[in-house]
Structure formats: C-alpha cells, structure tokens
Short mmCIF file of C-alpha atoms and ligand atoms in Angstrom, two decimals:
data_model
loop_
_atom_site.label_atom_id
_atom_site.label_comp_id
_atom_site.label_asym_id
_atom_site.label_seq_id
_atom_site.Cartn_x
_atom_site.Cartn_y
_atom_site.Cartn_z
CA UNK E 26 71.39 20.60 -11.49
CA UNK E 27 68.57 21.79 -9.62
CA UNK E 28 68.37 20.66 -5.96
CA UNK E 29 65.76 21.17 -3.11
CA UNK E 30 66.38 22.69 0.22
CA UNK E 31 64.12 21.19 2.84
CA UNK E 32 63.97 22.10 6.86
CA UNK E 33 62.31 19.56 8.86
CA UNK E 34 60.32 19.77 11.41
CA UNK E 35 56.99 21.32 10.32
CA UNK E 36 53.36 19.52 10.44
CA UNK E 37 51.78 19.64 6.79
CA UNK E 38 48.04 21.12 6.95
CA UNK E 39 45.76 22.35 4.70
CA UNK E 40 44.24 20.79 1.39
CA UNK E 41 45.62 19.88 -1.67
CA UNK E 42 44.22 19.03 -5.33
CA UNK E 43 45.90 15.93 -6.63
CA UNK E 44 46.90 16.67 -10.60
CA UNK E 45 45.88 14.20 -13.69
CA UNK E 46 47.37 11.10 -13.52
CA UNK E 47 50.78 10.83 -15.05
CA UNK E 48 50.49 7.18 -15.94
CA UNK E 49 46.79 7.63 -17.65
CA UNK E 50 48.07 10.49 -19.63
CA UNK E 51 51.31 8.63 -20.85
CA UNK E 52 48.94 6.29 -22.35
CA UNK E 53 46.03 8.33 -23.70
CA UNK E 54 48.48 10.49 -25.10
CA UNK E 55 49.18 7.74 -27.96
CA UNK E 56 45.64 6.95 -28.13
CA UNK E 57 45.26 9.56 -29.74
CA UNK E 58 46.95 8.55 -33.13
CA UNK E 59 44.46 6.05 -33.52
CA UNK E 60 42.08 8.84 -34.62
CA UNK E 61 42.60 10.77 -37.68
CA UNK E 62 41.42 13.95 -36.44
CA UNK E 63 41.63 16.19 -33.00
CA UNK E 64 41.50 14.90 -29.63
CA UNK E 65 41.06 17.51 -26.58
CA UNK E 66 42.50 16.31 -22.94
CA UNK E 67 41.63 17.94 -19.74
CA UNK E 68 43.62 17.93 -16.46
CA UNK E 69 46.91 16.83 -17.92
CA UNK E 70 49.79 17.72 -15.97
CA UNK E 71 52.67 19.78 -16.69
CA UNK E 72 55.46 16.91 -16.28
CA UNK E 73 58.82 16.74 -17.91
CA UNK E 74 57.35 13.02 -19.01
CA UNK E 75 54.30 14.77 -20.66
CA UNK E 76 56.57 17.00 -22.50
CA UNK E 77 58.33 14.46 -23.66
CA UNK E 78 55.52 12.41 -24.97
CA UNK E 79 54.54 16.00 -26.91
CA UNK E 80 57.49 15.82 -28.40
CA UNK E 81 57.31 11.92 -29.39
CA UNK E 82 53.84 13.08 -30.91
CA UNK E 83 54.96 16.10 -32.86
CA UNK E 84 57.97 14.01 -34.01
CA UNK E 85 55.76 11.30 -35.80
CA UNK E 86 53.78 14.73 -37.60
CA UNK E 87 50.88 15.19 -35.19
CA UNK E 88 50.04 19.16 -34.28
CA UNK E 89 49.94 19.42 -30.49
CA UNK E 90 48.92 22.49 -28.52
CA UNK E 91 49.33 22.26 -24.64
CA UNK E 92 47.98 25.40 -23.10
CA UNK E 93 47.42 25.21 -19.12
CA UNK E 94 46.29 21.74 -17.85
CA UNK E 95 44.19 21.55 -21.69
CA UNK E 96 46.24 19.31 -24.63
CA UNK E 97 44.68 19.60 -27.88
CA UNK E 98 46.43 16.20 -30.64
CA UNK E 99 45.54 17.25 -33.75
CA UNK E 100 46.52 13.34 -35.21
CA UNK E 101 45.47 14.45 -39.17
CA UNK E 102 48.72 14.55 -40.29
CA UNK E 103 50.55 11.63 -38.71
CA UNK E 104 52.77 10.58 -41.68
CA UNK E 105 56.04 9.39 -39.89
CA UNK E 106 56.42 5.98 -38.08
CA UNK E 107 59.94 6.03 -37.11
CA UNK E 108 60.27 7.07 -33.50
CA UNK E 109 63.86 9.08 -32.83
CA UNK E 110 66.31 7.02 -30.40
CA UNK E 111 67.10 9.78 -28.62
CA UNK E 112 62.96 10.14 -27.33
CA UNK E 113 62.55 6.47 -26.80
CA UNK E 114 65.85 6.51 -24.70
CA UNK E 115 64.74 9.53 -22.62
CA UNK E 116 61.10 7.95 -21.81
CA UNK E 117 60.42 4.65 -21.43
CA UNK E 118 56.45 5.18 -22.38
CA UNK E 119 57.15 6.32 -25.68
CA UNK E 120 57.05 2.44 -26.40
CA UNK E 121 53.51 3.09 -26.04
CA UNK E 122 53.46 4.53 -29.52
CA UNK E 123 53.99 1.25 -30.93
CA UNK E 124 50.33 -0.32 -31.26
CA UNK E 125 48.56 3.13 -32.51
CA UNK E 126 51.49 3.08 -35.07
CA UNK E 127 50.81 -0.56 -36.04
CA UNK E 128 47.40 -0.34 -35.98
CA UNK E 129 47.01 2.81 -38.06
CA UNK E 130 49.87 2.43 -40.55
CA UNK E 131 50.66 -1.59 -40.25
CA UNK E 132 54.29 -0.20 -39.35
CA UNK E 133 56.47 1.10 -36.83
CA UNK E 134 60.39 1.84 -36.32
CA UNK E 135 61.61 2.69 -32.89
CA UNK E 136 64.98 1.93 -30.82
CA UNK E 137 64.51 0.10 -27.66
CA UNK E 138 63.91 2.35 -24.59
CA UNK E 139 66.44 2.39 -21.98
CA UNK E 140 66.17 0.41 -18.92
CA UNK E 141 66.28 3.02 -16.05
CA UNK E 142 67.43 2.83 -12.61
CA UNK E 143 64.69 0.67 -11.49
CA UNK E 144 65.43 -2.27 -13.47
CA UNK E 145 66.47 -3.23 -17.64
CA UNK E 146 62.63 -3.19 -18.49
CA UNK E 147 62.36 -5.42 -21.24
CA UNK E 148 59.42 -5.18 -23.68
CA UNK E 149 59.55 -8.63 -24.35
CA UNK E 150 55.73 -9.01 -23.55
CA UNK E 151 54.68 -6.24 -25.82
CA UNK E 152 56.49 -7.67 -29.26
CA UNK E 153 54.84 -11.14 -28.27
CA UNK E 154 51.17 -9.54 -28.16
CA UNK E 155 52.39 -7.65 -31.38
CA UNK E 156 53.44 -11.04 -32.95
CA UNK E 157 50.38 -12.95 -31.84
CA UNK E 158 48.00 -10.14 -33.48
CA UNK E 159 50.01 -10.64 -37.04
CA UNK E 160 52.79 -8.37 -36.66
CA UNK E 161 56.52 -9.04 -37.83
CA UNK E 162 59.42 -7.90 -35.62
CA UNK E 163 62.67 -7.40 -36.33
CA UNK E 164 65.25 -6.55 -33.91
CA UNK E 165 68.74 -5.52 -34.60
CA UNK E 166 71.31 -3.12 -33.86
CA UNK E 167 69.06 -1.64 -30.76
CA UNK E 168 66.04 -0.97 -32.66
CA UNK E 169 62.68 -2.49 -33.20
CA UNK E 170 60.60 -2.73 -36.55
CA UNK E 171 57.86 -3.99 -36.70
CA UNK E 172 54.95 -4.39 -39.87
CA UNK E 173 52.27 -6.17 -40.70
CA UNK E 174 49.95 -6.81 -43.80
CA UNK E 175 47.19 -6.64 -41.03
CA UNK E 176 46.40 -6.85 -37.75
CA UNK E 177 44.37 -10.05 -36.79
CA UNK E 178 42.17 -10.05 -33.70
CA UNK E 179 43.93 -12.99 -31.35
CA UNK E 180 44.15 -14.58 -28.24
CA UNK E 181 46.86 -13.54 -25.91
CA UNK E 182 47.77 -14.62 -22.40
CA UNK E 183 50.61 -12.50 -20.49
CA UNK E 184 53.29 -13.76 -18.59
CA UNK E 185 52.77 -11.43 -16.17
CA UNK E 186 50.17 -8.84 -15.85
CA UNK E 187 52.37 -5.50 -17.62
CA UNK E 188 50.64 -2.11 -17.12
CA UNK E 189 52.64 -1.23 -20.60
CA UNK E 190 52.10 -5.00 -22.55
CA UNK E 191 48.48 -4.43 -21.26
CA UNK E 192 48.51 -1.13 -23.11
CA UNK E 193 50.24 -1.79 -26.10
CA UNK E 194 48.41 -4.89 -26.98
CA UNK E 195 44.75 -3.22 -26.20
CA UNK E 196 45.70 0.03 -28.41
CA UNK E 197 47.01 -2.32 -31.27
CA UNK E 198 43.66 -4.28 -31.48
CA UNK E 199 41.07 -1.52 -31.29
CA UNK E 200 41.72 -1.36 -35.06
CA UNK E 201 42.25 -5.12 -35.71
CA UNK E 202 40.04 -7.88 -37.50
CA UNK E 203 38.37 -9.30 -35.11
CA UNK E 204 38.11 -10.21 -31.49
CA UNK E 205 41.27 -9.93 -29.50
CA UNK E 206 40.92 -11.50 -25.76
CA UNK E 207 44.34 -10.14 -23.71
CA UNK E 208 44.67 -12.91 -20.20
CA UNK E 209 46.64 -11.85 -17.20
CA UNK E 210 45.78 -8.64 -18.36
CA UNK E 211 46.97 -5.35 -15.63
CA UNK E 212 43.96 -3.58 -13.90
CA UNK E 213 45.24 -0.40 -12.97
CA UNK E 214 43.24 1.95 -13.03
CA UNK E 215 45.19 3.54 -15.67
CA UNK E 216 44.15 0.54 -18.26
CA UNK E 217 40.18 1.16 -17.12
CA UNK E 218 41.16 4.92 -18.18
CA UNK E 219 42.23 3.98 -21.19
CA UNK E 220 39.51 1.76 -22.06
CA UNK E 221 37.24 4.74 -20.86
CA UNK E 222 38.95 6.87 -23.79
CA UNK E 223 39.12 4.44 -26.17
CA UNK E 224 35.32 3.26 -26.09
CA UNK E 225 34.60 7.32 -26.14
CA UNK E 226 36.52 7.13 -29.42
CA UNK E 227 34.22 4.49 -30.70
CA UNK E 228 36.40 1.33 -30.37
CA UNK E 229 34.60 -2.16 -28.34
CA UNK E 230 36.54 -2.97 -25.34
CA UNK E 231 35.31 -4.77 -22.60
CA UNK E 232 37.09 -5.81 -19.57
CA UNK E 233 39.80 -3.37 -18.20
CA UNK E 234 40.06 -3.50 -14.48
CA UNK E 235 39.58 -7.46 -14.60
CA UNK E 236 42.00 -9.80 -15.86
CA UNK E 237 40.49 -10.68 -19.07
CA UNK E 238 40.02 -7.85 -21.43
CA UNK E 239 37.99 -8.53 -24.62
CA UNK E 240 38.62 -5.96 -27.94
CA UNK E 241 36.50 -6.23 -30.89
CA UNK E 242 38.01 -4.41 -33.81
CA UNK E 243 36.47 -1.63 -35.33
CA UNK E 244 37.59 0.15 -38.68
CA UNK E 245 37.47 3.53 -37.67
CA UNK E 246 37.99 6.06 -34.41
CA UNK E 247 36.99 9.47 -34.13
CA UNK E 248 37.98 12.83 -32.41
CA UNK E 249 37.09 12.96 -28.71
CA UNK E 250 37.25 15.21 -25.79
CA UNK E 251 38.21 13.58 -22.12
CA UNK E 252 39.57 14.59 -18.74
CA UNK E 253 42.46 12.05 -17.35
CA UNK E 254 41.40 10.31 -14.21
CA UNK E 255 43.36 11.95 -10.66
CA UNK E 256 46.75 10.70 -10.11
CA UNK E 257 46.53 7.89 -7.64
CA UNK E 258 50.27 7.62 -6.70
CA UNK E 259 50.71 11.44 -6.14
CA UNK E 260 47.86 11.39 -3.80
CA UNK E 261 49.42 8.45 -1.74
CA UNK E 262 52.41 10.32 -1.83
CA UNK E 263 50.85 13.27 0.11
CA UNK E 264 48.66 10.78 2.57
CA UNK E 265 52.40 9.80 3.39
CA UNK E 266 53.66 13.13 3.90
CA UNK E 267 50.47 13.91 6.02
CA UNK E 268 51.07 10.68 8.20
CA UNK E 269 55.17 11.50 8.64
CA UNK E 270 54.78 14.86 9.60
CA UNK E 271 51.82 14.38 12.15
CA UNK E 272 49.73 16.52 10.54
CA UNK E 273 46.07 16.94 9.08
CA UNK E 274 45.74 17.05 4.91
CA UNK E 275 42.66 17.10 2.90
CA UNK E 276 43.72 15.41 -0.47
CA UNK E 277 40.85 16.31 -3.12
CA UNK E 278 40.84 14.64 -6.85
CA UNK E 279 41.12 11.68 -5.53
CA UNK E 280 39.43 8.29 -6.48
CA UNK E 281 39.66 6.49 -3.26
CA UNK E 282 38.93 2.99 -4.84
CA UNK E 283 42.72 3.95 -7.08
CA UNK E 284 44.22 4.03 -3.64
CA UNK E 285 42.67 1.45 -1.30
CA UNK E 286 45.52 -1.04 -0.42
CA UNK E 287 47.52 2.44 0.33
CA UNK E 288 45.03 3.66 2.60
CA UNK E 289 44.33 -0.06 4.59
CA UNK E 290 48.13 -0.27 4.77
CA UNK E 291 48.78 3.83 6.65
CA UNK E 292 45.02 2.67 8.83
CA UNK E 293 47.31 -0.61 9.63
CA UNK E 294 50.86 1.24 10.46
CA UNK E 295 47.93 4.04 12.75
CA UNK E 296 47.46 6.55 10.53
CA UNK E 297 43.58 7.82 10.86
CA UNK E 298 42.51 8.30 7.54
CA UNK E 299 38.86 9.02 6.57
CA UNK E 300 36.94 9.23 3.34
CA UNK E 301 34.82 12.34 2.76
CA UNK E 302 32.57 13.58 0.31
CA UNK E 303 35.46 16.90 -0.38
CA UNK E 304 38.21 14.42 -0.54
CA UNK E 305 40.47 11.75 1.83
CA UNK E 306 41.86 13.46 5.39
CA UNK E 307 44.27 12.33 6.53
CA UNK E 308 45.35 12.22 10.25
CA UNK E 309 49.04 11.85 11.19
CA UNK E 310 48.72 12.13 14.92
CA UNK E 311 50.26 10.01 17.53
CA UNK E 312 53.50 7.53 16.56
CA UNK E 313 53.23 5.33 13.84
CA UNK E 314 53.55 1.12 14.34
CA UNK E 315 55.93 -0.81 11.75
CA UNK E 316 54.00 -2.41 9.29
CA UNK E 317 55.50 -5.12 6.36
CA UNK E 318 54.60 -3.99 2.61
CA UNK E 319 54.80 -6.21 -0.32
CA UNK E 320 54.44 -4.84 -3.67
CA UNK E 321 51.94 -6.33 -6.00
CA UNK E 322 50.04 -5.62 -9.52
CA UNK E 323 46.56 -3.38 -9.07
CA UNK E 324 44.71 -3.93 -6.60
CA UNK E 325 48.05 -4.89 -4.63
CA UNK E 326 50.36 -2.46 -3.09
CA UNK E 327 51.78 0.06 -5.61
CA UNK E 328 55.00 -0.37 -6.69
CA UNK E 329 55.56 3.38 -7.25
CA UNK E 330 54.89 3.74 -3.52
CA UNK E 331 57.08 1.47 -1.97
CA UNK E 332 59.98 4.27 -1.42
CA UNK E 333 57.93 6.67 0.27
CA UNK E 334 56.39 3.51 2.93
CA UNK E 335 59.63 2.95 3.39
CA UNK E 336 60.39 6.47 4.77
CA UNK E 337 57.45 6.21 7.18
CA UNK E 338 58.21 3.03 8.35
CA UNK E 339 62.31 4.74 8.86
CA UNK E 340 60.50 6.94 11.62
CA UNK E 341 57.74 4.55 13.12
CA UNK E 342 58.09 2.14 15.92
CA UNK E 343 59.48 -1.71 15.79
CA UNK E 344 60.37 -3.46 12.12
CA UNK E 345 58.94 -3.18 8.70
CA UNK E 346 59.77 -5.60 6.05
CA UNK E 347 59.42 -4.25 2.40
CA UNK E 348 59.45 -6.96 -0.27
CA UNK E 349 59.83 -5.14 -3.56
CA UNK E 350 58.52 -8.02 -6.40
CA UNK E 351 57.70 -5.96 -9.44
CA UNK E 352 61.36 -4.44 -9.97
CA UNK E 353 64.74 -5.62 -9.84
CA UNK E 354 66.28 -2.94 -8.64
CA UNK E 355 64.19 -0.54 -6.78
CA UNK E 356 65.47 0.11 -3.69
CA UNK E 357 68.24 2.93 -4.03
CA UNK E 358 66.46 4.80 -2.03
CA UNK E 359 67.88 3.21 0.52
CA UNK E 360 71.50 4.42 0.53
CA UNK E 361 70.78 7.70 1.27
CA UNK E 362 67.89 7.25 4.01
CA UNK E 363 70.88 5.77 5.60
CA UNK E 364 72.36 9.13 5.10
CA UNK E 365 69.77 10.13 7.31
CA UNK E 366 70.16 7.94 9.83
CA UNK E 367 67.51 5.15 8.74
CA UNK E 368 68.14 1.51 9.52
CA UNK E 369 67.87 -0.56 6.96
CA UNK E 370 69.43 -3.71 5.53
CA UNK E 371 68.32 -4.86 2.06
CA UNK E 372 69.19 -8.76 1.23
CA UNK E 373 67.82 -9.40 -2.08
CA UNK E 374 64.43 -7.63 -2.74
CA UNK E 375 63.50 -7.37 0.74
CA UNK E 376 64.48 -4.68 3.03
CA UNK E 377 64.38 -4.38 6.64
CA UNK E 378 63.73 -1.12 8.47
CA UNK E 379 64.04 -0.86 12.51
CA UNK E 380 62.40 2.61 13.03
CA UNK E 381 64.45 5.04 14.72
CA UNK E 382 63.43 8.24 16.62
CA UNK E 383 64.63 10.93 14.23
CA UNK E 384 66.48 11.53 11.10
CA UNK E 385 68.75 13.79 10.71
CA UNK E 386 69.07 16.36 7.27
CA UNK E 387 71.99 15.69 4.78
CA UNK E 388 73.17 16.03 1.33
CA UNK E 389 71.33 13.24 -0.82
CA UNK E 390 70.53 12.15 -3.93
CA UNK E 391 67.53 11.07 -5.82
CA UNK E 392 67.18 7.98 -8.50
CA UNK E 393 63.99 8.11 -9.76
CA UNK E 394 61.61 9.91 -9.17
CA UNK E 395 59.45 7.86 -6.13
CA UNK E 396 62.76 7.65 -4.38
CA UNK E 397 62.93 11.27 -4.89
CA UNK E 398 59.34 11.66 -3.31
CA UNK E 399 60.42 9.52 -0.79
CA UNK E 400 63.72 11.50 0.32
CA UNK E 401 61.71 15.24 0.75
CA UNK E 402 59.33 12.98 2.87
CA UNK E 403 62.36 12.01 5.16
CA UNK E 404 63.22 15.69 4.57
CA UNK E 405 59.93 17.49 6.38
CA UNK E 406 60.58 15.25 9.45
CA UNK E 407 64.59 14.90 9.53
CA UNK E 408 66.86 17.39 11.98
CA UNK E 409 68.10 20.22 10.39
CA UNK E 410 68.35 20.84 6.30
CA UNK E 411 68.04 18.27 3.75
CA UNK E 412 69.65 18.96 0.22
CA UNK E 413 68.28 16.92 -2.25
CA UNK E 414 69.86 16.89 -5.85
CA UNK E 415 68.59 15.87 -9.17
CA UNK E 416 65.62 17.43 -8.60
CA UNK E 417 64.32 17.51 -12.32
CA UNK E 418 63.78 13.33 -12.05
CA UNK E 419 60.66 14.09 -9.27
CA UNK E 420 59.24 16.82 -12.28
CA UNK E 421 58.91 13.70 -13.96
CA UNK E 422 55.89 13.05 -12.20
CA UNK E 423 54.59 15.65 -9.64
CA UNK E 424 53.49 19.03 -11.00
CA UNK E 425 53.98 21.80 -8.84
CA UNK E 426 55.55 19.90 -5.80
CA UNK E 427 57.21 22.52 -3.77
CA UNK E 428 54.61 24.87 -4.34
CA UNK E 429 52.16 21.93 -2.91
CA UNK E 430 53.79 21.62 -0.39
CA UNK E 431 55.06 25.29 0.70
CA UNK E 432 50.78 25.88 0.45
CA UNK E 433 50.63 22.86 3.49
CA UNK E 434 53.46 24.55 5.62
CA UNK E 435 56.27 22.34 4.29
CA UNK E 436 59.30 24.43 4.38
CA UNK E 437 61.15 23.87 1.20
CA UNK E 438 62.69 25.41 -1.60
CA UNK E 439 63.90 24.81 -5.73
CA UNK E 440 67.55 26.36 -5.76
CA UNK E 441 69.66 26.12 -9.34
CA UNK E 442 72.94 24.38 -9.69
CA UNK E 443 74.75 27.14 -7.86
CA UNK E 444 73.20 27.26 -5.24
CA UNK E 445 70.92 30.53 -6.05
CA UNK E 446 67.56 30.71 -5.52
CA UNK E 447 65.32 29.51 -8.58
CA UNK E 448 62.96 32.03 -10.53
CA UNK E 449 60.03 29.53 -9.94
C1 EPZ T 10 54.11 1.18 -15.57
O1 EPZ T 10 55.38 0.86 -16.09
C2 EPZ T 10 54.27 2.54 -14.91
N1 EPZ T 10 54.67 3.53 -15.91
C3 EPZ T 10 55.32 2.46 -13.80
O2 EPZ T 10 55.35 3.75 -13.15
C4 EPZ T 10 54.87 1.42 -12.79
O3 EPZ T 10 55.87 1.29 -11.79
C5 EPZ T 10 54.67 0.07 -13.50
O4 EPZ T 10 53.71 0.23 -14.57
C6 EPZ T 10 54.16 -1.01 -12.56
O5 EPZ T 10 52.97 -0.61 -12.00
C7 EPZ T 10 53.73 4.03 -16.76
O6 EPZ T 10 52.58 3.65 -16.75
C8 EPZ T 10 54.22 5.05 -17.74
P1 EPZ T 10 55.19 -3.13 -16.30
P2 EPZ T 10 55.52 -0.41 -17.09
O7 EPZ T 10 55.23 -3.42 -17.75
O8 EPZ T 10 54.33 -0.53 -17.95
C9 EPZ T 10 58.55 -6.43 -16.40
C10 EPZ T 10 56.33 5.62 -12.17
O9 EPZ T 10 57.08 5.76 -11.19
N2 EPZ T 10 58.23 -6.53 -17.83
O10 EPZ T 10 53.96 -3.46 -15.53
O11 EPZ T 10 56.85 -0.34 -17.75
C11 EPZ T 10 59.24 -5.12 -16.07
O12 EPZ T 10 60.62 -5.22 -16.29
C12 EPZ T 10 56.58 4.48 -13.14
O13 EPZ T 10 55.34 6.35 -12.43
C13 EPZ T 10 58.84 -7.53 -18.59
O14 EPZ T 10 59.62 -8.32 -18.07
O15 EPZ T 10 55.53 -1.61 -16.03
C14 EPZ T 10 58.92 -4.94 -14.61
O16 EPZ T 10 59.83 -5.70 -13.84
C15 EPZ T 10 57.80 3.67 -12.78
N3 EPZ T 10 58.56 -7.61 -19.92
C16 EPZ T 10 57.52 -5.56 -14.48
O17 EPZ T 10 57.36 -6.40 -15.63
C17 EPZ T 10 57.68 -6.74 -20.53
O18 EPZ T 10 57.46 -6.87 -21.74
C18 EPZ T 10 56.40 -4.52 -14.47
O19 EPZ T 10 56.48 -3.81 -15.64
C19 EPZ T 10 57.09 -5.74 -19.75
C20 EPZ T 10 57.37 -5.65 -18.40
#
C-alpha cells in the first residue's frame, strides 16, 4: 500500500486553492439521473470517492465523461436500477442513488452499504422518508428493494438531522405528487448545494440551509450545467495545518460562511485568522491555548474535523476536551497520535488531550480518511520522519494533497508499497 513520508519541522506558507467539495459532488452526482438528458459539472475533484460514484453511474447505464476537473452525465440511457454490492459496499454515498432511482423508475435494488470505521451507519432514516413518500421496502438477505406505484408528496420529520436522509428524501420528492415538507432537516451547506442544482434543473425546493425544507413535485427535470460549491472541510483542514506549523496560508475557494464555527474555534485556541477579499489567511504564530470542541450538525462544529482539532490541541498548551456526538466510533485517530507522543485518554465519546511540547515521527496508520488528514498534520510538526500507511483512504477526499502541500513548504512524499518512490 501506498504510504507517505513526512519530515517535520517546516512552517507551511504560500496559498492554496481549495478543490470542489467532495460531499456536494457525492450528491449532485445522483442528481443527475433525475434528468433524462446531459448534465455538465465544473470543479469536481479527482477523488477515489468520485470515481467510484462514476462507476455507480455507468453501472445503472448512464454515459459519463470526466475530463480534468469537468464531468459530463449523459443520464439518457439509464435503464438499470439494481446497484452492484460490491459499489455500495466500497462507498457509502452510493445510497444516494436510491431517491433519483425511485423517483425516475418507481424502483430500486441495492445491498446495504457497509458501515465503515467510523461507526455501522444505518440508513434507517432514509427507508422511513422512502416509506412515508409511498415507497415499499423490502429488506432481506443484505439488500434493499424498494418500489412504488408512485411517489406521494408527504410530511416527514427526521429523527435526527442526516446530511444523507436529508438528501435522499429531497432527491426522491423533486419528482413526487405533491408537496413534500422534510423537519429536522441537515443544513450543510452541501444540502443548500443541492437544492441550488436541483432548482437549476427545474424542480421547487425551498428551504435547504434551514430546518424545514419544502419540495413541490414537478413532472419533469432537464439538462443543466453547474460548478460544485468549494470544499469546506479541506479548507479547514489546511487552516489547521497553517495554525500547527506556525505559519502564514492564504486558502482561496473558500466560502467562509461553510467554515465559521471552524474559524471562531482556531480565533478561540489563538490562531489569527482573517477574512479577505482573495481568500481566508491564516496566521499560526505564537503557541496555541487548549480549547474544548464538541461536534454538532451544520452550523455546529464539523464532524469531519474533529481529528485534525485534535492534533492541534496534541501540541497547544493546557487541556482540550473533544466530545465526538455524531459518530460512534470516531476517534481512532487517537491510538497512533499516542504513537507520537500525544496525551490523550478517550472514556466514551469524549477525549482528553493535555498538550505536550513536541511530537515525535513514527510509523502510523490511518482509518479514515480525516484521521488520515489529521496524522500528516501531527507529521509537519512531529521530530523526525513520520510514515503514514494506507494512504489511498485520504485520496478519498483531498485531491492533490502532497502536491498541496510540497507547493506550501511541507516536506512530504507518496512512496509505493516497497518503499520506492511513487511516479506521481
Ligand atoms: C455525511 O455522511 C458525510 N458524507 C460525512 O462525511 C459526514 O461526516 C456526515 O454527513 C455528517 O456530517 C457525505 O456527505 C458523502 P449522516 P452521512 O446521515 O450522510 C446516523 C467525510 O469524512 N444515521 O448525517 O452518512 C449515522 O450513523 C464523511 O467526508 C442514522 O442513525 O451522515 C451517524 O451516526 C464521513 N440513520 C449520524 O446519523 C440514518 O438513516 C450522522 O449521519 C442516517 C444516519
């Protein structure tokens, strides 16, 4: 498996451009089935994830060309609406084809997508929005059908506020009868982006970003062209790496209003951070204070930035206490910042960090891929070289991300399974 080679001790400097947004693109991807003709996407990045969604597409018929950051779905000849295990295993997401699916073709076969290392991610919120718009599911032997004569517009109130029930629902009612109304909706920005699309397409949604998102269904949606929105958590994950290192990045693409509880947490741990017309800077500078971090749905703190926090707050003064309340199981990160000479003790789904003065390099291993971002952070500040394996779970979701950083002064390098040095 691929691994990284980092050296610590440089400051980052420089500017970088943040890439489309991972999570926007997962969804806007199967979007576009809902329209039966060709849908052009700007800015999408080249992630495994996206790759695999391409291949989810092309595998229910649709015509996909990806050609630099430009994806052109040619939907016409989506005949197929049984989704192969072995995608919806590899990718959670995929599940988002099920409410284009049911909406277009009133059916949909898929096997349940693995949990992952953050938690068993059931979709139990997504079949009861399906079910509440008309839908029939069936589940047996680790697959999902679901059909319905039609889909009728419907109230639904969440649980809990799921980026992906959020999603699922709101792409199976743009083609309903009726009015849907989704409560305790998610308002990521990634939903708004969706909504964005959507509406372009021709569907009535009103809403996204709020709690209470209101669909009125239309009969048909047409071909569009759209750029995906910057990717918020990639750009946090840089104003980390900017703060850690002590340095001085200019982070451009970036929708500061996607970020905000990221940004008033680093201004709370001392980080100077200001918002400019070419982008946010961000100021590393003098020793960072411990601050505590408790994830939350949008506007809350991220979720998927809770691992690299917790590397800044390894290496800044006094105690931080993470509380970790969207998954069950997202803090094996924490194992190997040990490695590395953090202190931290984890009872439940909090974790305590006392800062210590340094870090030290060793051989570690990433989970998923935020943990991943968060180990090459300890990396550029730890003693020494870091070797970080499993490399090909962080090109799940950051394009280019040694050459990003090599460009701010980080010193790090891809090397193959054997330890020689990779073509890229
Ligand atoms: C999206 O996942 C993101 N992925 C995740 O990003 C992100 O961490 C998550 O939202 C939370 O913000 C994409 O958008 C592709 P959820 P999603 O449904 O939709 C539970 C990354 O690193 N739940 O909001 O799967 C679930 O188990 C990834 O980029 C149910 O119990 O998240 C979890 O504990 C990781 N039943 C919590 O809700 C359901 O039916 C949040 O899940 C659905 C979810």
């Amino acid at each position: 498996m691929e691994k990284f080679v980092i050296i610590g001790g440089n400051r980052l400097s420089g500017t970088i451009r943040v890439s489309g947004g991972k999570n926007s693109v997962l969804t806007i991807l199967p979007a576009c089935l809902l329209s039966g003709g060709v849908c052009t996407l700007h800015d999408v990045p080249k992630l495994s994830d996206v790759y695999v969604m391409k291949n989810v597409l092309e595998s229910l018929g649709a015509k996909v060309d990806f050609t630099g950051n430009t994806m052109v779905v040619d939907a016409t000849s989506v005949s197929n609406v049984e989704l192969p295990d072995r995608l919806t295993r590899m990718m959670r997401a995929s599940n988002l084809v099920m409410g284009p699916l049911l909406a277009r073709f009133q059916y949909v076969k898929m096997a349940y997508p693995g949990g992952c290392s953050i938690g068993s991610r059931p979709m139990d919120q997504h079949l009861r929005g399906m079910k509440t718009l008309g839908a029939e599911i069936k589940e047996k032997h680790g697959f999902i059908e679901a059909k319905a004569t039609r889909l009728v517009g419907s109230e639904i109130c969440l649980d809990f506020p799921s980026v992906g029930a959020t999603e699922n629902i709101l792409l199976a009612a743009t083609l309903a009868e009726g009015v849907t109304v989704i409560r305790n909706a998610a308002r990521e920005p990634e939903v708004v982006d969706l909504q964005n699309f959507l509406n372009q397409m021709g569907a009535k949604i009103k809403g996204a970003g709020t709690d209470v998102i209101r669909i009125e269904g239309v009969k048909k949606l047409n071909s569009v062209e759209y750029t995906i929105i910057p990717d918020r958590i990639e750009a946090g994950t840089f104003m980390v790496m900017g703060a850690i290192t002590g340095g001085e990045i200019l982070i451009n693409n970036v929708i500061p209003e996607h970020i905000e509880a990221v940004i008033s947490k680093l201004r709370e741990a001392g980080v100077e951070i200001n918002e400019t017309d070419e982008g946010i800077l961000v100021r590393g500078g003098k020793k960072r204070q411990g601050v505590d971090v408790k994830t939350m749905p949008f506007p809350g703190f991220p979720t998927d930035m809770q691992a690299q926090m917790m590397a800044l707050m390894a290496v800044s003064e006094g105690t931080s206490i993470v509380t970790e309340t969207i998954f069950e199981n997202r803090f094996k990160h924490v194992d190997e910042l040990r490695r590395m000479g953090a202190d931290i003790k984890v009872e439940g789904r909090v974790a305590i960090i006392k800062g210590v003065k340094s870090l030290s390099g060793a051989y570690v291993e990433t989970s998923d891929l935020r943990a991943g971002a968060a180990l090459v952070t300890a990396g550029l500040v730890a003693d020494g070289a870091t070797v970080l394996d499993k490399v090909h779970l962080i090109d799940r979701g950051y394009e280019n991300f040694e050459q990003k950083l090599r460009g701010l002064g980080a010193q790090i390098l891809r090397v193959n399974g054997n330890g020689g040095k990779d073509k890229h």
